[in-house]
Amino acid sequence: MTEKALIERDSKRDLGAELLESIRQMKAGQKGAVHQVAVSEVVEERQKAGSSQRQ
């Protein structure tokens, strides 16, 4: 989408209503997309030990 088309689309949006609707959905337990990020074994062990990469 071009910048001009985005500006035109966004000028017609009611952000207050969109935010209110999203709050209602969260309170109702409805979820949007959920993503899982794979963590390497090294990172997992580092987190368990409570150390950073610098230590």
Short mmCIF file of C-alpha atoms in Angstrom, two decimals:
data_model
loop_
_atom_site.label_atom_id
_atom_site.label_comp_id
_atom_site.label_asym_id
_atom_site.label_seq_id
_atom_site.Cartn_x
_atom_site.Cartn_y
_atom_site.Cartn_z
CA MET A 1 0.00 0.00 0.00
CA THR A 2 1.32 3.44 -0.80
CA GLU A 3 1.82 6.07 1.87
CA LYS A 4 -0.99 8.13 0.38
CA ALA A 5 -3.38 5.16 0.52
CA LEU A 6 -2.39 4.48 4.14
CA ILE A 7 -3.02 8.09 5.15
CA GLU A 8 -6.40 8.05 3.42
CA ARG A 9 -7.38 4.76 5.09
CA ASP A 10 -6.23 5.89 8.53
CA SER A 11 -8.09 9.21 8.29
CA LYS A 12 -11.36 7.22 8.29
CA ARG A 13 -10.50 5.07 11.35
CA ASP A 14 -12.02 5.51 14.79
CA LEU A 15 -9.08 4.58 17.02
CA GLY A 16 -11.07 5.04 20.21
CA ALA A 17 -13.66 2.50 19.10
CA GLU A 18 -10.93 0.09 17.93
CA LEU A 19 -9.14 0.30 21.29
CA LEU A 20 -12.36 -0.19 23.23
CA GLU A 21 -13.21 -3.24 21.13
CA SER A 22 -9.75 -4.73 21.67
CA ILE A 23 -10.09 -4.26 25.45
CA ARG A 24 -13.46 -6.01 25.37
CA GLN A 25 -11.93 -8.89 23.42
CA MET A 26 -9.06 -9.24 25.90
CA LYS A 27 -11.45 -9.26 28.86
CA ALA A 28 -13.54 -11.91 27.10
CA GLY A 29 -10.43 -14.07 26.72
CA GLN A 30 -10.31 -13.83 22.95
CA LYS A 31 -6.81 -13.97 21.51
CA GLY A 32 -5.35 -12.86 18.25
CA ALA A 33 -2.32 -14.47 16.69
CA VAL A 34 -0.06 -16.26 19.15
CA HIS A 35 3.56 -16.87 18.21
CA GLN A 36 6.07 -19.26 19.79
CA VAL A 37 9.76 -18.49 19.45
CA ALA A 38 12.15 -21.42 19.57
CA VAL A 39 14.93 -20.95 22.14
CA SER A 40 18.25 -22.74 21.72
CA GLU A 41 19.49 -25.10 24.41
CA VAL A 42 22.36 -22.72 25.22
CA VAL A 43 20.00 -19.81 25.88
CA GLU A 44 17.67 -22.01 27.89
CA GLU A 45 20.51 -23.22 30.16
CA ARG A 46 21.82 -19.67 30.54
CA GLN A 47 18.36 -18.51 31.67
CA LYS A 48 18.09 -21.38 34.14
CA ALA A 49 21.48 -20.47 35.60
CA GLY A 50 20.46 -16.80 35.78
CA SER A 51 23.50 -15.59 33.88
CA SER A 52 23.83 -13.34 30.88
CA GLN A 53 25.91 -13.85 27.77
CA ARG A 54 28.59 -11.52 29.17
CA GLN A 55 29.15 -13.56 32.35
#
